[in-house]
PDB file of C-alpha atoms and ligand atoms in Angstrom:
ATOM      1  CA  MET A 263       9.273  -8.482   1.978  1.00 79.00           C
ATOM      2  CA  ALA A 264       7.259  -6.603  -0.808  1.00 86.00           C
ATOM      3  CA  LEU A 265       7.093  -7.202  -4.135  1.00 89.00           C
ATOM      4  CA  VAL A 266       6.635  -4.893  -7.286  1.00 91.00           C
ATOM      5  CA  THR A 267       5.228  -5.658 -10.661  1.00 88.00           C
ATOM      6  CA  ILE A 268       6.068  -2.959 -13.192  1.00 89.00           C
ATOM      7  CA  GLY A 269       3.467  -2.849 -15.787  1.00 81.00           C
ATOM      8  CA  GLY A 270       0.349  -3.934 -13.120  1.00 62.00           C
ATOM      9  CA  ARG A 271      -1.450  -7.322 -13.613  1.00 62.00           C
ATOM     10  CA  ARG A 272      -3.956  -6.319 -16.001  1.00 62.00           C
ATOM     11  CA  THR A 273      -7.347  -7.755 -16.681  1.00 55.00           C
ATOM     12  CA  GLU A 274      -7.824  -8.896 -20.086  1.00 49.00           C
ATOM     13  CA  PHE A 275     -10.278  -6.281 -21.760  1.00 44.00           C
ATOM     14  CA  GLY A 276     -10.365  -3.870 -19.109  1.00 45.00           C
ATOM     15  CA  GLY A 277      -7.718  -1.228 -19.503  1.00 44.00           C
ATOM     16  CA  ARG A 278      -6.493   0.822 -22.448  1.00 44.00           C
ATOM     17  CA  GLU A 279      -3.086   0.014 -22.085  1.00 46.00           C
ATOM     18  CA  THR A 280      -3.778  -3.875 -22.641  1.00 44.00           C
ATOM     19  CA  GLU A 281      -1.724  -3.958 -25.658  1.00 45.00           C
ATOM     20  CA  ASP A 282       1.266  -4.040 -22.928  1.00 50.00           C
ATOM     21  CA  ARG A 283      -0.144  -7.072 -21.207  1.00 50.00           C
ATOM     22  CA  GLY A 284       2.618  -9.489 -20.887  1.00 56.00           C
ATOM     23  CA  ARG A 285       5.435  -6.981 -20.254  1.00 66.00           C
ATOM     24  CA  GLU A 286       5.221  -6.860 -16.581  1.00 77.00           C
ATOM     25  CA  GLU A 287       8.534  -7.296 -14.889  1.00 86.00           C
ATOM     26  CA  ILE A 288       8.219  -8.623 -11.610  1.00 89.00           C
ATOM     27  CA  LEU A 289      10.980  -7.292  -8.728  1.00 92.00           C
ATOM     28  CA  ARG A 290      11.349  -9.880  -5.905  1.00 88.00           C
ATOM     29  CA  GLU A 291      14.826  -8.637  -4.260  1.00 90.00           C
ATOM     30  CA  ARG A 292      14.760  -6.569  -1.925  1.00 91.00           C
ATOM     31  CA  ALA A 293      17.346  -4.288  -2.774  1.00 93.00           C
ATOM     32  CA  ASP A 294      15.568  -4.262  -6.151  1.00 94.00           C
ATOM     33  CA  VAL A 295      12.680  -3.171  -4.815  1.00 94.00           C
ATOM     34  CA  ALA A 296      13.751  -0.146  -2.533  1.00 95.00           C
ATOM     35  CA  ALA A 297      15.845   0.849  -5.173  1.00 95.00           C
ATOM     36  CA  PHE A 298      13.059   0.950  -7.833  1.00 95.00           C
ATOM     37  CA  LEU A 299      10.661   2.665  -5.500  1.00 96.00           C
ATOM     38  CA  ALA A 300      13.145   5.469  -4.404  1.00 96.00           C
ATOM     39  CA  ARG A 301      13.518   6.495  -7.902  1.00 95.00           C
ATOM     40  CA  HIS A 302       9.678   7.169  -7.951  1.00 95.00           C
ATOM     41  CA  GLY A 303      10.300   8.839  -4.392  1.00 96.00           C
ATOM     42  CA  ILE A 304       8.715   6.096  -2.311  1.00 97.00           C
ATOM     43  CA  ASP A 305      10.527   4.966   0.543  1.00 95.00           C
ATOM     44  CA  TYR A 306      10.284   1.328   1.776  1.00 95.00           C
ATOM     45  CA  GLU A 307      12.156   0.103   4.318  1.00 93.00           C
ATOM     46  CA  ARG A 308      11.918  -3.585   6.265  1.00 91.00           C
ATOM     47  CA  TRP A 309      11.496  -3.047   9.932  1.00 86.00           C
ATOM     48  CA  THR A 310      13.120  -5.962  11.425  1.00 79.00           C
ATOM     49  CA  PRO A 311      12.989  -7.674  13.737  1.00 76.00           C
ATOM     50  CA  ALA A 312       9.134  -6.593  14.235  1.00 81.00           C
ATOM     51  CA  HIS A 313       8.164  -6.313  17.450  1.00 90.00           C
ATOM     52  CA  PRO A 314       5.786  -9.372  18.597  1.00 89.00           C
ATOM     53  CA  ILE A 315       2.252  -8.143  18.728  1.00 90.00           C
ATOM     54  CA  GLY A 316      -0.608 -10.148  20.265  1.00 89.00           C
ATOM     55  CA  ALA A 317      -3.632 -11.013  17.608  1.00 86.00           C
ATOM     56  CA  ASP A 318      -6.350  -9.027  19.735  1.00 88.00           C
ATOM     57  CA  ALA A 319      -3.666  -6.210  21.000  1.00 92.00           C
ATOM     58  CA  PRO A 320      -5.692  -2.929  21.081  1.00 95.00           C
ATOM     59  CA  PRO A 321      -3.884   0.138  19.210  1.00 95.00           C
ATOM     60  CA  GLU A 322      -2.695   1.713  22.274  1.00 96.00           C
ATOM     61  CA  GLU A 323      -0.190  -1.206  22.653  1.00 96.00           C
ATOM     62  CA  ILE A 324       0.967  -1.691  19.042  1.00 95.00           C
ATOM     63  CA  LEU A 325       1.820   1.817  19.296  1.00 96.00           C
ATOM     64  CA  GLU A 326       4.006   1.553  22.314  1.00 96.00           C
ATOM     65  CA  ALA A 327       5.518  -1.355  20.963  1.00 95.00           C
ATOM     66  CA  TYR A 328       6.818   0.583  17.437  1.00 95.00           C
ATOM     67  CA  ALA A 329       7.184   4.098  20.031  1.00 95.00           C
ATOM     68  CA  THR A 330      10.514   4.312  18.761  1.00 94.00           C
ATOM     69  CA  GLU A 331      10.022   3.687  15.428  1.00 93.00           C
ATOM     70  CA  ILE A 332       7.341   6.080  14.721  1.00 94.00           C
ATOM     71  CA  ASP A 333       9.203   8.543  16.751  1.00 94.00           C
ATOM     72  CA  ALA A 334      11.879   8.605  14.589  1.00 93.00           C
ATOM     73  CA  LEU A 335       9.478   8.598  11.256  1.00 92.00           C
ATOM     74  CA  LYS A 336       7.786  11.686  12.679  1.00 92.00           C
ATOM     75  CA  ALA A 337      10.774  13.646  13.279  1.00 92.00           C
ATOM     76  CA  ARG A 338      11.826  12.579   9.378  1.00 91.00           C
ATOM     77  CA  GLY A 339       9.091  13.108   7.918  1.00 89.00           C
ATOM     78  CA  GLY A 340       7.012  15.776  10.245  1.00 89.00           C
ATOM     79  CA  TYR A 341       4.180  13.477  10.815  1.00 93.00           C
ATOM     80  CA  VAL A 342       2.356  14.822  13.680  1.00 91.00           C
ATOM     81  CA  THR A 343      -0.025  11.460  14.551  1.00 92.00           C
ATOM     82  CA  ALA A 344      -0.373   7.842  14.351  1.00 94.00           C
ATOM     83  CA  ASP A 345      -2.938   5.180  14.456  1.00 93.00           C
ATOM     84  CA  VAL A 346      -3.630   1.665  13.963  1.00 95.00           C
ATOM     85  CA  ILE A 347      -6.135   0.732  11.365  1.00 94.00           C
ATOM     86  CA  ASP A 348      -7.720  -2.784  11.938  1.00 95.00           C
ATOM     87  CA  VAL A 349      -9.401  -4.665   9.640  1.00 95.00           C
ATOM     88  CA  LYS A 350     -10.637  -7.874   8.659  1.00 94.00           C
ATOM     89  CA  PRO A 351     -13.429  -9.426   6.488  1.00 95.00           C
ATOM     90  CA  GLU A 352     -16.052  -9.602   8.804  1.00 96.00           C
ATOM     91  CA  THR A 353     -15.352  -5.480   9.207  1.00 95.00           C
ATOM     92  CA  PRO A 354     -18.842  -3.523   9.092  1.00 96.00           C
ATOM     93  CA  ASN A 355     -19.345  -1.686   5.768  1.00 95.00           C
ATOM     94  CA  LEU A 356     -16.065  -3.059   4.276  1.00 94.00           C
ATOM     95  CA  ASP A 357     -16.604  -2.665   0.886  1.00 94.00           C
ATOM     96  CA  MET A 358     -17.835   0.455   1.168  1.00 94.00           C
ATOM     97  CA  MET A 359     -14.539   1.682   2.762  1.00 92.00           C
ATOM     98  CA  LEU A 360     -12.178  -0.033   0.655  1.00 93.00           C
ATOM     99  CA  ALA A 361     -14.309   1.248  -2.500  1.00 93.00           C
ATOM    100  CA  LYS A 362     -13.146   5.115  -1.238  1.00 92.00           C
ATOM    101  CA  PHE A 363      -9.272   3.914  -2.193  1.00 93.00           C
ATOM    102  CA  SER A 364      -9.824   1.613  -5.293  1.00 95.00           C
ATOM    103  CA  ARG A 365     -10.150   4.564  -7.801  1.00 96.00           C
ATOM    104  CA  GLU A 366      -7.417   6.230  -8.463  1.00 97.00           C
ATOM    105  CA  HIS A 367      -6.445   9.381  -6.484  1.00 97.00           C
ATOM    106  CA  TRP A 368      -4.094  11.470  -4.451  1.00 96.00           C
ATOM    107  CA  HIS A 369      -3.473  13.449  -1.193  1.00 93.00           C
ATOM    108  CA  ASP A 370      -2.783  16.474   0.125  1.00 91.00           C
ATOM    109  CA  GLU A 371      -0.005  14.557   2.602  1.00 92.00           C
ATOM    110  CA  ASP A 372       1.993  11.398   2.359  1.00 94.00           C
ATOM    111  CA  GLU A 373       0.724   8.184   2.895  1.00 95.00           C
ATOM    112  CA  VAL A 374       2.560   6.117   5.295  1.00 95.00           C
ATOM    113  CA  ARG A 375       2.221   2.420   6.099  1.00 96.00           C
ATOM    114  CA  PHE A 376       3.539  -0.138   8.426  1.00 95.00           C
ATOM    115  CA  ILE A 377       2.314  -3.326   7.888  1.00 95.00           C
ATOM    116  CA  ILE A 378       2.365  -5.419  11.163  1.00 94.00           C
ATOM    117  CA  GLU A 379      -0.349  -8.294   9.468  1.00 93.00           C
ATOM    118  CA  GLY A 380      -2.060  -9.072   6.865  1.00 94.00           C
ATOM    119  CA  ARG A 381      -1.046  -7.746   3.153  1.00 94.00           C
ATOM    120  CA  GLY A 382      -2.291  -5.346   0.506  1.00 96.00           C
ATOM    121  CA  LEU A 383      -1.983  -4.093  -3.012  1.00 95.00           C
ATOM    122  CA  PHE A 384      -0.951  -0.598  -4.094  1.00 96.00           C
ATOM    123  CA  HIS A 385      -0.859   0.554  -7.715  1.00 95.00           C
ATOM    124  CA  VAL A 386       0.904   3.609  -7.993  1.00 96.00           C
ATOM    125  CA  HIS A 387       0.702   5.670 -11.980  1.00 95.00           C
ATOM    126  CA  PRO A 388       3.665   7.708 -12.115  1.00 95.00           C
ATOM    127  CA  ALA A 389       3.654  11.075 -14.935  1.00 91.00           C
ATOM    128  CA  ASP A 390       6.496   9.518 -16.482  1.00 87.00           C
ATOM    129  CA  GLY A 391       6.152   5.622 -16.970  1.00 86.00           C
ATOM    130  CA  PRO A 392       3.990   2.629 -16.600  1.00 90.00           C
ATOM    131  CA  VAL A 393       1.439   1.721 -13.189  1.00 93.00           C
ATOM    132  CA  PHE A 394       3.186  -0.249 -11.056  1.00 94.00           C
ATOM    133  CA  SER A 395       1.829  -2.488  -8.286  1.00 94.00           C
ATOM    134  CA  ILE A 396       3.526  -3.131  -4.444  1.00 95.00           C
ATOM    135  CA  GLU A 397       2.193  -5.771  -2.816  1.00 95.00           C
ATOM    136  CA  VAL A 398       3.041  -5.065   0.968  1.00 96.00           C
ATOM    137  CA  VAL A 399       3.270  -7.644   3.761  1.00 94.00           C
ATOM    138  CA  ALA A 400       3.734  -7.274   7.347  1.00 93.00           C
ATOM    139  CA  GLY A 401       7.009  -6.257   8.261  1.00 93.00           C
ATOM    140  CA  ASP A 402       7.134  -3.376   5.423  1.00 95.00           C
ATOM    141  CA  LEU A 403       7.142   0.459   5.690  1.00 95.00           C
ATOM    142  CA  ILE A 404       6.180   2.632   3.009  1.00 96.00           C
ATOM    143  CA  ARG A 405       5.663   5.904   2.117  1.00 96.00           C
ATOM    144  CA  VAL A 406       4.023   7.453  -0.789  1.00 96.00           C
ATOM    145  CA  PRO A 407       4.783  11.117  -0.867  1.00 95.00           C
ATOM    146  CA  ARG A 408       2.101  13.643  -1.261  1.00 94.00           C
ATOM    147  CA  GLY A 409       0.704  14.343  -4.812  1.00 95.00           C
ATOM    148  CA  THR A 410       1.154  10.458  -6.207  1.00 97.00           C
ATOM    149  CA  HIS A 411      -0.869   8.721  -8.058  1.00 97.00           C
ATOM    150  CA  HIS A 412      -2.441   5.798  -6.517  1.00 97.00           C
ATOM    151  CA  TRP A 413      -4.918   3.259  -5.461  1.00 97.00           C
ATOM    152  CA  PHE A 414      -5.489   0.295  -2.819  1.00 96.00           C
ATOM    153  CA  ASP A 415      -7.263  -3.099  -2.754  1.00 96.00           C
ATOM    154  CA  LEU A 416      -6.643  -5.842   0.051  1.00 96.00           C
ATOM    155  CA  CYS A 417      -5.804  -8.702  -0.960  1.00 93.00           C
ATOM    156  CA  GLY A 418      -8.004 -12.264  -1.140  1.00 91.00           C
ATOM    157  CA  ASP A 419      -7.645 -12.718   2.342  1.00 92.00           C
ATOM    158  CA  ARG A 420      -8.965  -9.328   3.024  1.00 95.00           C
ATOM    159  CA  ARG A 421      -7.108  -8.936   6.015  1.00 95.00           C
ATOM    160  CA  ILE A 422      -4.456  -5.525   7.328  1.00 96.00           C
ATOM    161  CA  ARG A 423      -3.743  -4.266  10.637  1.00 95.00           C
ATOM    162  CA  ALA A 424      -1.017  -1.517  10.059  1.00 96.00           C
ATOM    163  CA  ILE A 425       0.201   1.575  11.472  1.00 96.00           C
ATOM    164  CA  ARG A 426      -0.291   4.765   9.407  1.00 95.00           C
ATOM    165  CA  LEU A 427       1.360   8.236  10.448  1.00 94.00           C
ATOM    166  CA  PHE A 428      -0.098  11.585   9.383  1.00 91.00           C
ATOM    167  CA  GLN A 429       0.909  15.176   9.023  1.00 89.00           C
ATOM    168  CA  ASP A 430      -2.438  16.693   9.175  1.00 84.00           C
ATOM    169  CA  VAL A 431      -5.195  14.036  10.081  1.00 71.00           C
ATOM    170  CA  SER A 432      -7.566  16.783   8.508  1.00 70.00           C
ATOM    171  CA  GLY A 433      -5.978  16.879   5.005  1.00 60.00           C
ATOM    172  CA  TRP A 434      -5.923  13.008   4.493  1.00 74.00           C
ATOM    173  CA  THR A 435      -8.787  13.032   2.024  1.00 86.00           C
ATOM    174  CA  PRO A 436      -8.962  11.365  -1.325  1.00 92.00           C
ATOM    175  CA  HIS A 437      -8.723  13.511  -4.243  1.00 95.00           C
ATOM    176  CA  TYR A 438      -9.921  11.531  -7.421  1.00 97.00           C
ATOM    177  CA  THR A 439      -8.718  11.743 -10.413  1.00 96.00           C
ATOM    178  CA  GLY A 440     -11.528  10.396 -12.639  1.00 95.00           C
ATOM    179  CA  SER A 441      -8.848   8.788 -14.924  1.00 93.00           C
ATOM    180  CA  GLY A 442     -10.172   5.355 -15.103  1.00 93.00           C
ATOM    181  CA  VAL A 443      -6.862   3.822 -15.183  1.00 92.00           C
ATOM    182  CA  ASP A 444      -7.417   1.852 -12.458  1.00 92.00           C
ATOM    183  CA  GLU A 445     -10.120  -0.284 -14.360  1.00 90.00           C
ATOM    184  CA  GLY A 446      -7.188  -1.814 -16.364  1.00 84.00           C
ATOM    185  CA  PHE A 447      -5.635  -3.378 -13.659  1.00 87.00           C
ATOM    186  CA  ASP A 448      -6.578  -6.820 -11.391  1.00 82.00           C
ATOM    187  CA  PRO A 449      -5.976  -6.537  -7.532  1.00 84.00           C
ATOM    188  CA  VAL A 450      -4.246  -9.645  -7.749  1.00 83.00           C
ATOM    189  CA  CYS A 451      -1.958 -10.544  -5.106  1.00 87.00           C
ATOM    190  CA  PHE A 452       1.214 -13.418  -5.226  1.00 81.00           C
ATOM    191  CA  GLY A 453       1.177 -13.697  -1.567  1.00 71.00           C
ATOM    192  CA  PRO A 454       0.823 -16.925   0.595  1.00 58.00           C
ATOM    193  CA  SER A 455      -2.743 -17.485  -0.544  1.00 46.00           C
ATOM    194  CA  TYR A 456      -1.622 -17.361  -4.417  1.00 45.00           C
ATOM    195  CA  VAL A 457       1.213 -19.936  -3.613  1.00 43.00           C
ATOM    196  CA  ALA A 458      -1.248 -22.514  -1.828  1.00 39.00           C
ATOM    197  CA  GLY A 459      -3.257 -22.494  -4.521  1.00 37.00           C
ATOM    198  CA  ARG A 460      -0.655 -23.579  -6.912  1.00 34.00           C
TER     199      ARG A 460
HETATM  200 FE1  FE2 B  37      -4.623   6.774  -0.631  1.00 84.35          FE
END
């Protein structure tokens, strides 16, 4: 179940909006999360029950297991292809890969992810409101529409396995805003490791 933090989790000194620190609002209920995200044009669904996937299942097996859901999404959103991203702490050049997406950017097409395993943290910067973060976990489907200003980080366990859908693979390039807004927010997740560490 995704968790939305309106106002994000700001660093103490990093951001221009630090005067708002302490005003964060956290949404934990599925209906609240979906309704809030819908107001920002972001689709959020839970795919339950999730299909069982082996720890070492190759991408083809994952795409086959979720073929029905993927086909339905393709029909809805004009997506032409799907693949699987599989990232773990030992992935070569992981920091370099993550650095591409941890600064504020937008794309010419939707960013669609279904999380199979692990977690991640999207920050979204709407034109008409405060930055909010979405912590996505296994079973979450999220569609961030084209043009949305956002950035993405992994959580502390640096693990995510997710299905991605594309309208045009060649169009999925980050356009950086260079706003610096991302520097004011902590990529801190509130998931299992946060709970376990308390
Ligand atoms: Fe992105």
